[in-house]
Short mmCIF file of C-alpha atoms in Angstrom, two decimals:
data_model
loop_
_atom_site.label_atom_id
_atom_site.label_comp_id
_atom_site.label_asym_id
_atom_site.label_seq_id
_atom_site.Cartn_x
_atom_site.Cartn_y
_atom_site.Cartn_z
CA MET L 857 20.19 76.35 20.61
CA ASN L 858 16.76 77.22 19.33
CA ASN L 859 15.23 79.94 17.15
CA LEU L 860 18.32 80.62 15.10
CA ILE L 861 17.93 82.48 11.81
CA TYR L 862 20.60 81.94 9.17
CA THR L 863 21.32 84.23 6.23
CA VAL L 864 23.97 83.61 3.60
CA ILE L 865 26.10 86.66 2.79
CA PRO L 866 27.44 85.91 -0.67
CA ALA L 867 31.01 86.40 -1.75
CA ASP L 868 31.81 89.67 -3.51
CA PRO L 869 35.05 89.45 -5.51
CA SER L 870 34.95 93.19 -6.23
CA ILE L 871 35.81 93.91 -2.61
CA PHE L 872 37.64 90.62 -1.91
CA ARG L 873 34.89 89.34 0.37
CA SER L 874 34.36 85.62 0.98
CA GLU L 875 31.00 84.03 1.65
CA THR L 876 29.97 84.14 5.29
CA ILE L 877 26.92 83.01 7.21
CA GLN L 878 24.96 85.43 9.37
CA ARG L 879 23.20 83.89 12.37
CA THR L 880 20.67 85.80 14.47
CA ASP L 881 20.12 84.27 17.89
CA ALA L 882 16.98 84.26 19.99
CA ASP L 883 18.39 87.06 22.15
CA GLY L 884 18.91 89.23 19.08
CA SER L 885 22.68 88.92 18.94
CA VAL L 886 24.10 88.57 15.44
CA TRP L 887 27.04 86.31 14.61
CA PHE L 888 29.05 86.18 11.40
CA ILE L 889 30.34 82.68 10.72
CA PRO L 890 33.24 81.82 8.42
CA THR L 891 32.81 78.88 6.06
CA ASP L 892 35.51 76.94 7.88
CA PRO L 893 34.77 73.22 8.40
CA ALA L 894 36.51 73.34 11.79
CA ASN L 895 34.29 76.18 13.06
CA SER L 896 31.59 74.60 15.23
CA ASP L 897 29.08 77.33 14.35
CA TYR L 898 29.56 76.47 10.67
CA GLN L 899 29.19 72.78 11.51
CA ALA L 900 25.88 73.58 13.24
CA TYR L 901 24.76 75.57 10.20
CA LEU L 902 25.56 72.65 7.89
CA ALA L 903 23.72 70.28 10.23
CA THR L 904 20.67 72.56 10.14
CA LEU L 905 20.81 72.64 6.36
CA ALA L 906 21.03 68.85 6.22
CA ALA L 907 18.14 68.43 8.64
CA ASN L 908 15.94 70.86 6.73
CA SER L 909 16.64 69.18 3.40
CA ALA L 910 16.11 65.64 4.67
CA PRO L 911 13.06 64.02 3.08
CA THR L 912 10.11 63.57 5.39
CA ALA L 913 8.33 60.24 5.73
CA GLN L 914 5.20 59.91 3.60
CA MET G 1302 54.09 71.82 49.41
CA SER G 1303 52.91 68.25 49.52
CA ARG G 1304 54.23 65.00 48.21
CA ALA G 1305 52.82 63.41 45.10
CA GLN G 1306 50.23 60.78 45.86
CA LEU G 1307 50.44 57.26 44.52
CA THR G 1308 46.98 56.32 45.77
CA SER G 1309 44.32 58.12 47.76
CA THR G 1310 46.15 57.35 51.00
CA VAL G 1311 49.81 56.69 50.12
CA GLU G 1312 52.19 59.52 49.35
CA GLN G 1313 55.19 59.06 47.14
CA ASN G 1314 58.20 58.85 49.45
CA THR G 1315 60.96 59.42 46.95
CA GLY G 1316 61.85 62.35 44.78
CA GLY G 1317 61.18 65.07 47.36
CA ALA G 1318 58.27 67.40 47.81
CA VAL G 1319 56.00 68.06 44.83
CA ALA G 1320 53.79 71.12 44.57
CA PRO G 1321 50.14 70.28 43.83
CA PHE G 1322 49.82 73.37 41.62
CA VAL G 1323 51.09 72.20 38.27
CA ALA G 1324 50.18 73.70 34.92
CA GLY G 1325 48.74 71.09 32.60
CA LYS G 1326 47.72 68.63 35.33
CA ASN G 1327 44.11 69.70 35.03
CA PHE G 1328 42.65 69.22 31.56
CA LEU G 1329 39.53 71.34 32.20
CA ALA G 1330 39.87 75.04 31.48
CA ASN G 1331 38.47 77.55 33.95
CA GLY G 1332 37.75 74.95 36.63
CA GLY G 1333 38.09 77.64 39.29
CA PHE G 1334 35.72 79.97 37.41
CA ASP G 1335 38.31 82.74 37.19
CA ILE G 1336 37.32 83.86 33.68
CA TRP G 1337 33.91 85.36 32.78
CA GLN G 1338 34.32 87.09 29.42
CA ARG G 1339 30.61 86.89 28.51
CA GLY G 1340 29.27 88.36 31.77
CA THR G 1341 28.54 87.16 35.29
CA SER G 1342 24.84 86.24 35.29
CA SER G 1343 22.41 84.48 32.99
CA VAL G 1344 18.71 84.01 33.75
CA ASN G 1345 17.12 80.91 32.24
CA PRO G 1346 19.87 80.39 29.66
CA SER G 1347 19.11 78.49 26.47
CA ALA G 1348 20.42 74.94 26.38
CA ASN G 1349 24.15 74.62 25.75
CA THR G 1350 24.99 78.29 25.92
CA LEU G 1351 27.96 79.62 27.86
CA LEU G 1352 28.50 82.20 30.62
CA ALA G 1353 31.70 81.40 32.52
CA ASP G 1354 34.31 80.61 29.89
CA ARG G 1355 34.31 77.05 28.53
CA TRP G 1356 31.29 75.89 30.58
CA TYR G 1357 28.12 74.99 28.70
CA MET G 1358 24.97 75.41 30.81
CA TYR G 1359 21.73 73.46 30.91
CA PHE G 1360 18.77 72.95 33.23
CA ASN G 1361 15.67 70.98 32.41
CA ALA G 1362 12.75 72.49 34.35
CA GLY G 1363 11.40 75.59 36.03
CA ALA G 1364 13.56 78.69 36.26
CA ALA G 1365 17.27 78.91 37.05
CA THR G 1366 19.87 81.66 37.25
CA PHE G 1367 23.52 80.85 36.61
CA SER G 1368 25.85 83.44 38.16
CA GLN G 1369 29.28 84.24 39.51
CA GLU G 1370 29.47 83.56 43.25
CA THR G 1371 31.97 85.47 45.38
CA SER G 1372 30.65 84.99 48.94
CA ASN G 1373 29.98 81.30 49.40
CA VAL G 1374 33.29 79.97 48.11
CA PRO G 1375 35.74 77.48 49.63
CA THR G 1376 38.89 78.71 51.35
CA GLY G 1377 41.52 79.44 48.71
CA TYR G 1378 39.04 80.27 45.95
CA ARG G 1379 37.72 83.61 44.74
CA TYR G 1380 34.85 82.39 42.59
CA ALA G 1381 32.33 79.62 42.21
CA MET G 1382 29.41 79.01 39.86
CA LYS G 1383 26.05 79.47 41.59
CA ILE G 1384 22.96 77.91 40.03
CA ALA G 1385 19.83 79.16 41.78
CA GLN G 1386 16.77 77.02 41.08
CA SER G 1387 13.82 79.31 41.71
CA SER G 1388 10.98 77.07 40.60
CA ALA G 1389 10.46 73.36 40.01
CA SER G 1390 12.86 70.59 40.88
CA ALA G 1391 15.40 70.24 38.10
CA LEU G 1392 18.52 68.66 36.75
CA GLN G 1393 21.34 71.20 36.50
CA LEU G 1394 24.23 70.54 34.17
CA LEU G 1395 27.63 72.04 33.39
CA GLN G 1396 29.59 70.58 30.47
CA GLN G 1397 32.98 71.08 28.87
CA THR G 1398 34.43 69.50 25.76
CA ILE G 1399 38.13 68.77 25.37
CA GLU G 1400 39.62 68.84 21.91
CA THR G 1401 41.44 65.85 20.51
CA SER G 1402 44.94 67.32 20.62
CA ALA G 1403 44.54 67.96 24.33
CA CYS G 1404 42.96 64.69 25.43
CA LEU G 1405 44.64 61.92 23.42
CA ALA G 1406 46.81 61.34 26.51
CA PHE G 1407 43.68 59.96 28.22
CA ALA G 1408 43.41 56.99 25.84
CA GLY G 1409 43.78 53.71 27.72
CA GLN G 1410 44.17 55.49 31.07
CA ASN G 1411 42.26 55.87 34.29
CA ILE G 1412 41.37 59.52 34.79
CA THR G 1413 39.79 61.24 37.79
CA ALA G 1414 37.25 64.04 37.84
CA SER G 1415 36.77 66.08 41.01
CA ALA G 1416 34.98 69.22 42.15
CA LEU G 1417 34.06 71.14 45.28
CA VAL G 1418 30.28 71.30 45.64
CA ALA G 1419 27.79 72.78 48.09
CA THR G 1420 24.14 73.76 48.42
CA SER G 1421 22.26 76.59 50.11
CA THR G 1422 20.03 74.13 51.91
CA GLY G 1423 19.57 70.38 52.09
CA THR G 1424 21.47 67.86 50.02
CA VAL G 1425 21.77 67.28 46.28
CA PRO G 1426 23.24 64.20 44.56
CA VAL G 1427 26.11 65.04 42.22
CA THR G 1428 27.40 63.03 39.26
CA LEU G 1429 30.76 63.70 37.63
CA ASP G 1430 30.32 61.96 34.31
CA VAL G 1431 33.18 61.58 31.84
CA GLN G 1432 32.21 60.63 28.31
CA TYR G 1433 34.34 59.84 25.30
CA SER G 1434 33.92 59.88 21.55
CA THR G 1435 35.90 57.97 18.97
CA SER G 1436 35.54 60.94 16.60
CA ALA G 1437 38.13 63.71 16.52
CA ASP G 1438 37.06 67.08 17.96
CA ALA G 1439 33.49 65.86 18.43
CA GLY G 1440 32.41 69.09 20.12
CA ILE G 1441 29.29 69.77 22.15
CA GLY G 1442 27.06 68.33 19.43
CA GLY G 1443 28.96 65.07 19.12
CA THR G 1444 27.96 61.56 20.08
CA TYR G 1445 29.56 60.34 23.29
CA THR G 1446 29.58 57.23 25.49
CA SER G 1447 29.95 57.34 29.28
CA ALA G 1448 33.27 55.92 30.45
CA THR G 1449 33.09 53.13 33.01
CA SER G 1450 33.51 54.27 36.60
CA VAL G 1451 36.08 52.29 38.57
CA ALA G 1452 35.78 54.20 41.87
CA SER G 1453 33.94 57.23 43.19
CA GLY G 1454 33.21 59.24 46.29
CA THR G 1455 29.90 59.71 48.08
CA ASN G 1456 29.21 62.69 45.82
CA THR G 1457 26.42 64.42 47.69
CA ALA G 1458 26.47 68.19 48.03
CA SER G 1459 25.43 69.69 51.38
CA THR G 1460 25.58 73.12 52.98
CA THR G 1461 29.35 72.96 53.47
CA TYR G 1462 31.72 72.44 50.56
CA SER G 1463 32.88 68.86 49.99
CA LYS G 1464 34.88 67.19 47.25
CA ALA G 1465 33.02 64.98 44.80
CA TRP G 1466 35.14 62.67 42.68
CA ASN G 1467 34.89 59.88 40.15
CA THR G 1468 37.62 57.79 38.52
CA VAL G 1469 36.83 56.31 35.11
CA SER G 1470 38.59 54.10 32.60
CA ILE G 1471 39.02 55.64 29.15
CA PRO G 1472 39.23 53.23 26.19
CA SER G 1473 42.27 53.43 23.93
CA THR G 1474 40.00 54.41 21.02
CA ALA G 1475 38.88 57.68 22.66
CA LYS G 1476 39.61 60.81 20.65
CA SER G 1477 37.37 63.41 22.29
CA ILE G 1478 36.23 63.94 25.87
CA LEU G 1479 33.04 65.48 27.26
CA PHE G 1480 33.00 66.22 30.99
CA ARG G 1481 29.55 66.60 32.55
CA MET G 1482 28.62 67.68 36.07
CA LEU G 1483 25.02 66.82 36.91
CA ALA G 1484 23.30 68.04 40.07
CA ASN G 1485 20.02 66.19 40.20
CA PRO G 1486 17.51 66.85 41.55
CA VAL G 1487 17.98 70.44 42.74
CA PRO G 1488 14.75 71.38 44.56
CA ALA G 1489 13.01 74.70 43.95
CA GLY G 1490 14.41 77.37 46.25
CA THR G 1491 17.83 75.70 46.41
CA SER G 1492 21.09 77.09 45.09
CA PHE G 1493 23.87 74.78 43.98
CA TYR G 1494 27.51 75.90 44.14
CA ILE G 1495 30.53 74.42 42.39
CA THR G 1496 34.19 75.30 41.85
CA GLY G 1497 37.61 73.65 41.72
CA ILE G 1498 36.62 71.32 38.89
CA GLN G 1499 39.51 69.15 37.77
CA LEU G 1500 40.10 66.26 35.36
CA GLU G 1501 43.47 64.58 35.64
CA ILE G 1502 45.26 61.42 34.65
CA GLY G 1503 45.47 58.85 37.45
CA SER G 1504 43.21 57.40 40.10
CA VAL G 1505 43.60 60.09 42.77
CA ALA G 1506 41.74 63.39 43.07
CA THR G 1507 44.69 65.63 43.89
CA PRO G 1508 44.41 69.29 45.01
CA PHE G 1509 42.98 71.63 42.38
CA SER G 1510 45.34 73.36 39.99
CA ARG G 1511 44.43 75.77 37.19
CA ALA G 1512 44.82 74.15 33.77
CA GLY G 1513 46.74 77.24 32.65
CA GLY G 1514 48.88 77.26 35.80
CA THR G 1515 48.42 80.98 36.42
CA LEU G 1516 45.60 83.48 36.09
CA GLN G 1517 47.10 84.79 32.85
CA GLY G 1518 47.65 81.26 31.60
CA GLU G 1519 44.02 80.42 32.34
CA LEU G 1520 42.84 83.53 30.48
CA ALA G 1521 44.98 82.67 27.47
CA LEU G 1522 43.64 79.11 27.50
CA CYS G 1523 40.07 80.40 27.53
CA GLN G 1524 40.83 82.90 24.76
CA ARG G 1525 41.81 80.01 22.52
CA TYR G 1526 38.06 79.33 22.37
CA PHE G 1527 36.42 82.71 23.01
CA THR G 1528 37.73 86.26 23.03
CA SER G 1529 35.84 89.37 24.04
CA ILE G 1530 37.47 92.69 23.25
CA ALA G 1531 35.30 94.89 25.43
CA SER G 1532 35.07 98.65 25.78
CA ASN G 1533 36.47 100.43 28.78
CA SER G 1534 34.05 100.12 31.70
CA SER G 1535 34.53 103.81 32.48
CA ALA G 1536 33.33 104.65 28.97
CA VAL G 1537 36.55 106.28 27.85
CA TYR G 1538 37.25 105.83 24.15
CA THR G 1539 38.14 102.30 23.21
CA TYR G 1540 39.91 101.65 19.88
CA TYR G 1541 38.93 98.43 18.18
CA GLY G 1542 40.79 98.49 14.88
CA ASN G 1543 41.85 100.53 11.90
CA GLY G 1544 41.36 100.48 8.17
CA PHE G 1545 40.23 102.46 5.14
CA PHE G 1546 37.10 103.28 3.18
CA TYR G 1547 36.84 101.13 0.04
CA GLY G 1548 33.53 102.85 -0.79
CA SER G 1549 31.76 106.00 0.33
CA THR G 1550 29.88 104.18 3.10
CA GLY G 1551 31.92 101.01 3.53
CA ALA G 1552 35.27 100.42 5.21
CA LYS G 1553 37.53 97.43 5.75
CA LEU G 1554 39.23 97.12 9.12
CA PHE G 1555 41.48 94.64 10.79
CA PHE G 1556 42.72 93.90 14.30
CA SER G 1557 44.93 91.27 15.89
CA LEU G 1558 43.80 88.77 18.51
CA PRO G 1559 45.52 88.44 21.90
CA VAL G 1560 45.78 84.65 21.53
CA THR G 1561 45.77 82.40 18.48
CA MET G 1562 42.32 80.84 18.47
CA ARG G 1563 41.48 77.16 17.91
CA THR G 1564 40.13 77.81 14.42
CA ASN G 1565 38.78 80.67 12.34
CA PRO G 1566 36.38 82.32 14.78
CA SER G 1567 32.84 83.55 14.37
CA LEU G 1568 32.39 87.26 15.06
CA SER G 1569 29.72 89.31 16.82
CA LEU G 1570 29.50 92.99 17.67
CA VAL G 1571 27.83 93.86 20.98
CA ASN G 1572 25.83 97.11 20.71
CA PRO G 1573 27.32 98.09 17.34
CA THR G 1574 25.23 101.26 17.12
CA SER G 1575 27.36 102.59 20.00
CA MET G 1576 30.47 102.13 17.85
CA GLN G 1577 31.80 104.64 15.32
CA LEU G 1578 34.22 104.89 12.45
CA GLN G 1579 36.32 107.98 13.11
CA TYR G 1580 38.03 109.40 10.03
CA ASN G 1581 39.27 112.80 11.23
CA ASN G 1582 39.20 114.88 14.40
CA THR G 1583 35.62 116.05 13.96
CA ASN G 1584 33.85 113.48 11.83
CA GLN G 1585 32.71 110.00 12.55
CA GLY G 1586 30.07 107.65 11.28
CA VAL G 1587 27.92 105.40 13.44
CA VAL G 1588 28.30 101.73 12.59
CA ALA G 1589 25.35 100.69 10.44
CA SER G 1590 23.80 97.53 9.11
CA GLY G 1591 25.79 95.55 6.61
CA THR G 1592 28.71 95.34 9.00
CA GLY G 1593 30.20 91.88 9.25
CA LEU G 1594 33.09 89.49 9.03
CA ASP G 1595 35.59 89.73 6.19
CA GLN G 1596 38.35 87.21 6.84
CA SER G 1597 39.85 85.62 9.93
CA ASN G 1598 42.62 83.13 10.43
CA GLY G 1599 42.63 82.70 14.19
CA GLN G 1600 45.32 85.37 14.62
CA THR G 1601 43.91 88.39 12.83
CA VAL G 1602 40.38 89.42 11.93
CA GLY G 1603 39.14 91.57 9.06
CA MET G 1604 35.75 93.24 9.13
CA PHE G 1605 33.50 95.10 6.75
CA VAL G 1606 32.02 98.10 8.55
CA ASN G 1607 29.33 100.29 7.05
CA VAL G 1608 28.34 103.84 7.94
CA SER G 1609 25.43 105.87 6.62
CA SER G 1610 27.26 109.03 5.59
CA GLY G 1611 29.47 109.34 2.54
CA VAL G 1612 33.25 109.39 2.94
CA SER G 1613 35.94 109.73 0.28
CA VAL G 1614 37.29 106.41 -0.94
CA GLY G 1615 40.75 105.74 0.46
CA THR G 1616 40.20 107.70 3.67
CA ALA G 1617 41.80 106.05 6.69
CA CYS G 1618 39.62 105.32 9.70
CA ILE G 1619 39.62 103.80 13.16
CA MET G 1620 36.77 102.01 14.88
CA THR G 1621 36.02 103.42 18.31
CA SER G 1622 33.44 103.35 21.06
CA ASN G 1623 32.78 105.82 23.83
CA ALA G 1624 30.20 103.62 25.55
CA ALA G 1625 30.80 101.10 28.32
CA ASN G 1626 28.67 98.36 26.83
CA THR G 1627 30.28 97.55 23.49
CA ALA G 1628 32.44 94.59 22.56
CA ILE G 1629 33.73 92.55 19.69
CA GLN G 1630 33.31 88.88 20.49
CA LEU G 1631 34.96 86.00 18.70
CA SER G 1632 34.07 82.35 19.17
CA ALA G 1633 36.02 79.25 18.23
CA GLU G 1634 34.28 77.01 20.74
CA LEU G 1635 34.38 73.28 20.29
#
């Protein structure tokens, strides 16, 4: 999928909230993704992070 | 009733009659396109998005509309997938992944893919490709290798439905399966139709059977991967969950899922501004930004829901909608 925008929603212990990832799709729909390694949306998020942090050839 | 088949032409002659409709024979969910939780039409869908449950869509050129077909269907079926190619000649693709726990039985076996296919005009070559990965639960983004075909049919779609089939040999190291149906090329102005997709152990394409055995079983199977809790189509109040205000504009809610999902699901609200938090007979707050997922475990889901107006901390509330176009969607797709 293309044109995905990710936002990290940090944990907030004061209201017992865990960290989640917010993904906004090209069609405007918003998804909230748990930080579960078995969740394929989270896997895609991690893959995007890895791709964006990979060093580029000089 | 028919007898079990030992080969494509020889029926088993011992053990009595065997019904072809057997739950669990078909390893592909929603092969008869009974379940459409996301909707029934998608125009020019992005690559590897879903419409009919469990089926990833793709086309590589021009413009295409994927939709539920109810008229041009084979005898004995209610639905098919129609892919209308309105411009440019293109490859059309439907894909489904099978998780490791469900497909380990394929390892070292011959398995057969089959489907009923048709076109609106002319002929279109069809490929039923079965790929495997040696990684567990490789998913749609995994790396796969095509399994070797040991026998196949003619596999050309024409204006009357015919069965395409392909038998492949799966290596003993396989841990994940990706099934791919490729119609290529589909000329501009041609619609391609497909239903009755099946993947089974053995070298014979037997009559189609729902993976879940029954309509309810098929729905439950699909809900393992995606669940849509949608508002009443007649726009009568739908109740999504209940909870309490932990702050003056923030509430925590929870609801239970109809089926235990594959893993902790992602959550999306469809048209959240048409949802409300009702906290007494006369007052309610429209769902506002900041709403999102709290916790989920595949069986229950907790949400943070914000409203703009102030409410006393500790006040109980229920999440409702009086519109026909709202839904809470949960995805644990592979």
